[in-house]
Amino acid sequence: MGLPGTIWSGVAMGLLIPAAFFAYEYSIERRAPYVTLTPFKRTRDPRTGEIIGGTEEVSFDPRHGHYMKCAEVLITLASASLVFIPTLHVSSLLPKLAFSMVLLGFTVVYALLFMALLTYFYEMFLFDPVSFTALRSSIMFTLGFSAFVCFALAYIWLSIITGTAIANGSLVIPNH
């Protein structure tokens, strides 16, 4: 597969992943009685093991921070990889790495969109809780998980290409 083929397969994969996530998630979310960022706190009855619904809402603020930090780390790793990989002195492997480069680019885009829309939707939710709909929830799920899956697939492909090159002798690791 030549360079254009690996680029287009990366683009196709980068677009197929969120389409699949969105179709799956929205098919579930749209049937929910309500969608919220602050569900009611539940506890387990220690005697019976049953789940007891409460009246206190769980704050989204701590989770918002955790989600933002995860996206930041993903963006940092993917961006660094996008800068580092083309500087490798293995020109024979570079065309095969295009697939991973495209997926790493999608990782950055999806994670940035996730961060921006998560904050925007959360701010809107604080003013009007009804504004957080099944569609918005599905978009958030789609962007977050698409970023992670694109990142994982990019690195799986990088490890396969690198391992294969080392195994067949076309890439030699110098001794230190």
mmCIF file of N, CA and C in Angstrom, residues 84-130:
data_model
loop_
_atom_site.group_PDB
_atom_site.id
_atom_site.type_symbol
_atom_site.label_atom_id
_atom_site.label_comp_id
_atom_site.label_asym_id
_atom_site.label_seq_id
_atom_site.Cartn_x
_atom_site.Cartn_y
_atom_site.Cartn_z
ATOM 1 N N PHE A 84 7.662 14.203 16.608
ATOM 2 C CA PHE A 84 8.830 13.322 16.706
ATOM 3 C C PHE A 84 8.935 12.320 15.563
ATOM 4 N N ILE A 85 7.853 11.683 15.190
ATOM 5 C CA ILE A 85 7.898 10.599 14.206
ATOM 6 C C ILE A 85 8.518 11.021 12.876
ATOM 7 N N PRO A 86 8.163 12.177 12.300
ATOM 8 C CA PRO A 86 8.788 12.550 11.022
ATOM 9 C C PRO A 86 10.289 12.824 11.110
ATOM 10 N N THR A 87 10.802 13.018 12.317
ATOM 11 C CA THR A 87 12.243 13.277 12.459
ATOM 12 C C THR A 87 13.059 11.998 12.525
ATOM 13 N N LEU A 88 12.394 10.846 12.531
ATOM 14 C CA LEU A 88 13.121 9.576 12.565
ATOM 15 C C LEU A 88 13.944 9.426 11.289
ATOM 16 N N HIS A 89 15.094 8.848 11.401
ATOM 17 C CA HIS A 89 15.978 8.668 10.252
ATOM 18 C C HIS A 89 15.806 7.285 9.643
ATOM 19 N N VAL A 90 14.552 6.908 9.435
ATOM 20 C CA VAL A 90 14.245 5.618 8.817
ATOM 21 C C VAL A 90 13.302 5.891 7.652
ATOM 22 N N SER A 91 13.844 6.455 6.607
ATOM 23 C CA SER A 91 13.029 6.886 5.472
ATOM 24 C C SER A 91 12.245 5.742 4.837
ATOM 25 N N SER A 92 12.736 4.521 4.968
ATOM 26 C CA SER A 92 12.014 3.395 4.371
ATOM 27 C C SER A 92 10.696 3.120 5.105
ATOM 28 N N LEU A 93 10.627 3.499 6.378
ATOM 29 C CA LEU A 93 9.411 3.253 7.150
ATOM 30 C C LEU A 93 8.402 4.397 7.071
ATOM 31 N N LEU A 94 8.848 5.591 6.722
ATOM 32 C CA LEU A 94 7.973 6.754 6.778
ATOM 33 C C LEU A 94 6.660 6.596 6.009
ATOM 34 N N PRO A 95 6.640 6.047 4.812
ATOM 35 C CA PRO A 95 5.341 5.885 4.143
ATOM 36 C C PRO A 95 4.374 4.992 4.921
ATOM 37 N N LYS A 96 4.901 3.976 5.580
ATOM 38 C CA LYS A 96 4.054 3.070 6.356
ATOM 39 C C LYS A 96 3.534 3.729 7.631
ATOM 40 N N LEU A 97 4.177 4.791 8.059
ATOM 41 C CA LEU A 97 3.775 5.472 9.286
ATOM 42 C C LEU A 97 2.687 6.519 9.048
ATOM 43 N N ALA A 98 2.328 6.756 7.798
ATOM 44 C CA ALA A 98 1.318 7.770 7.473
ATOM 45 C C ALA A 98 -0.029 7.461 8.125
ATOM 46 N N PHE A 99 -0.398 6.199 8.172
ATOM 47 C CA PHE A 99 -1.655 5.791 8.804
ATOM 48 C C PHE A 99 -1.690 6.253 10.259
ATOM 49 N N SER A 100 -0.602 5.995 10.973
ATOM 50 C CA SER A 100 -0.524 6.408 12.373
ATOM 51 C C SER A 100 -0.524 7.925 12.522
ATOM 52 N N MET A 101 0.158 8.600 11.631
ATOM 53 C CA MET A 101 0.213 10.062 11.695
ATOM 54 C C MET A 101 -1.184 10.669 11.525
ATOM 55 N N VAL A 102 -1.947 10.126 10.604
ATOM 56 C CA VAL A 102 -3.310 10.619 10.388
ATOM 57 C C VAL A 102 -4.164 10.362 11.634
ATOM 58 N N LEU A 103 -4.061 9.174 12.209
ATOM 59 C CA LEU A 103 -4.836 8.871 13.413
ATOM 60 C C LEU A 103 -4.411 9.739 14.598
ATOM 61 N N LEU A 104 -3.130 10.033 14.705
ATOM 62 C CA LEU A 104 -2.676 10.927 15.777
ATOM 63 C C LEU A 104 -3.235 12.334 15.566
ATOM 64 N N GLY A 105 -3.331 12.759 14.316
ATOM 65 C CA GLY A 105 -3.952 14.049 14.025
ATOM 66 C C GLY A 105 -5.421 14.064 14.434
ATOM 67 N N PHE A 106 -6.145 12.989 14.130
ATOM 68 C CA PHE A 106 -7.542 12.884 14.558
ATOM 69 C C PHE A 106 -7.644 12.866 16.084
ATOM 70 N N THR A 107 -6.685 12.232 16.741
ATOM 71 C CA THR A 107 -6.672 12.216 18.205
ATOM 72 C C THR A 107 -6.665 13.630 18.753
ATOM 73 N N VAL A 108 -5.773 14.457 18.232
ATOM 74 C CA VAL A 108 -5.666 15.845 18.706
ATOM 75 C C VAL A 108 -6.965 16.601 18.443
ATOM 76 N N VAL A 109 -7.504 16.468 17.247
ATOM 77 C CA VAL A 109 -8.740 17.188 16.893
ATOM 78 C C VAL A 109 -9.899 16.744 17.782
ATOM 79 N N TYR A 110 -10.077 15.442 17.934
ATOM 80 C CA TYR A 110 -11.196 14.951 18.742
ATOM 81 C C TYR A 110 -11.039 15.333 20.215
ATOM 82 N N ALA A 111 -9.826 15.269 20.739
ATOM 83 C CA ALA A 111 -9.616 15.628 22.141
ATOM 84 C C ALA A 111 -9.833 17.129 22.366
ATOM 85 N N LEU A 112 -9.389 17.960 21.437
ATOM 86 C CA LEU A 112 -9.632 19.407 21.565
ATOM 87 C C LEU A 112 -11.124 19.724 21.497
ATOM 88 N N LEU A 113 -11.822 19.101 20.544
ATOM 89 C CA LEU A 113 -13.267 19.298 20.462
ATOM 90 C C LEU A 113 -13.965 18.800 21.729
ATOM 91 N N PHE A 114 -13.506 17.666 22.245
ATOM 92 C CA PHE A 114 -14.059 17.131 23.489
ATOM 93 C C PHE A 114 -13.922 18.144 24.615
ATOM 94 N N MET A 115 -12.735 18.703 24.776
ATOM 95 C CA MET A 115 -12.507 19.666 25.851
ATOM 96 C C MET A 115 -13.379 20.909 25.683
ATOM 97 N N ALA A 116 -13.417 21.439 24.478
ATOM 98 C CA ALA A 116 -14.188 22.662 24.234
ATOM 99 C C ALA A 116 -15.683 22.425 24.432
ATOM 100 N N LEU A 117 -16.209 21.369 23.840
ATOM 101 C CA LEU A 117 -17.641 21.128 23.949
ATOM 102 C C LEU A 117 -18.064 20.661 25.338
ATOM 103 N N LEU A 118 -17.213 19.906 26.018
ATOM 104 C CA LEU A 118 -17.534 19.493 27.376
ATOM 105 C C LEU A 118 -17.704 20.717 28.267
ATOM 106 N N THR A 119 -16.774 21.647 28.167
ATOM 107 C CA THR A 119 -16.866 22.860 28.975
ATOM 108 C C THR A 119 -18.085 23.686 28.578
ATOM 109 N N TYR A 120 -18.304 23.847 27.285
ATOM 110 C CA TYR A 120 -19.451 24.621 26.811
ATOM 111 C C TYR A 120 -20.767 23.987 27.258
ATOM 112 N N PHE A 121 -20.920 22.681 27.048
ATOM 113 C CA PHE A 121 -22.155 22.001 27.435
ATOM 114 C C PHE A 121 -22.363 22.045 28.945
ATOM 115 N N TYR A 122 -21.281 21.945 29.698
ATOM 116 C CA TYR A 122 -21.398 22.004 31.156
ATOM 117 C C TYR A 122 -21.840 23.391 31.611
ATOM 118 N N GLU A 123 -21.247 24.421 31.020
ATOM 119 C CA GLU A 123 -21.660 25.788 31.362
ATOM 120 C C GLU A 123 -23.132 25.999 31.026
ATOM 121 N N MET A 124 -23.574 25.528 29.878
ATOM 122 C CA MET A 124 -24.986 25.666 29.500
ATOM 123 C C MET A 124 -25.878 24.866 30.454
ATOM 124 N N PHE A 125 -25.402 23.697 30.870
ATOM 125 C CA PHE A 125 -26.146 22.852 31.805
ATOM 126 C C PHE A 125 -26.346 23.564 33.139
ATOM 127 N N LEU A 126 -25.331 24.302 33.593
ATOM 128 C CA LEU A 126 -25.450 25.013 34.870
ATOM 129 C C LEU A 126 -26.548 26.070 34.826
ATOM 130 N N PHE A 127 -26.748 26.687 33.676
ATOM 131 C CA PHE A 127 -27.783 27.700 33.535
ATOM 132 C C PHE A 127 -29.150 27.083 33.232
ATOM 133 N N ASP A 128 -29.157 25.976 32.497
ATOM 134 C CA ASP A 128 -30.407 25.323 32.116
ATOM 135 C C ASP A 128 -30.164 23.819 31.996
ATOM 136 N N PRO A 129 -30.444 23.050 33.064
ATOM 137 C CA PRO A 129 -30.170 21.610 33.047
ATOM 138 C C PRO A 129 -30.841 20.851 31.898
ATOM 139 N N VAL A 130 -31.937 21.371 31.376
ATOM 140 C CA VAL A 130 -32.640 20.697 30.282
ATOM 141 C C VAL A 130 -31.852 20.797 28.974
#
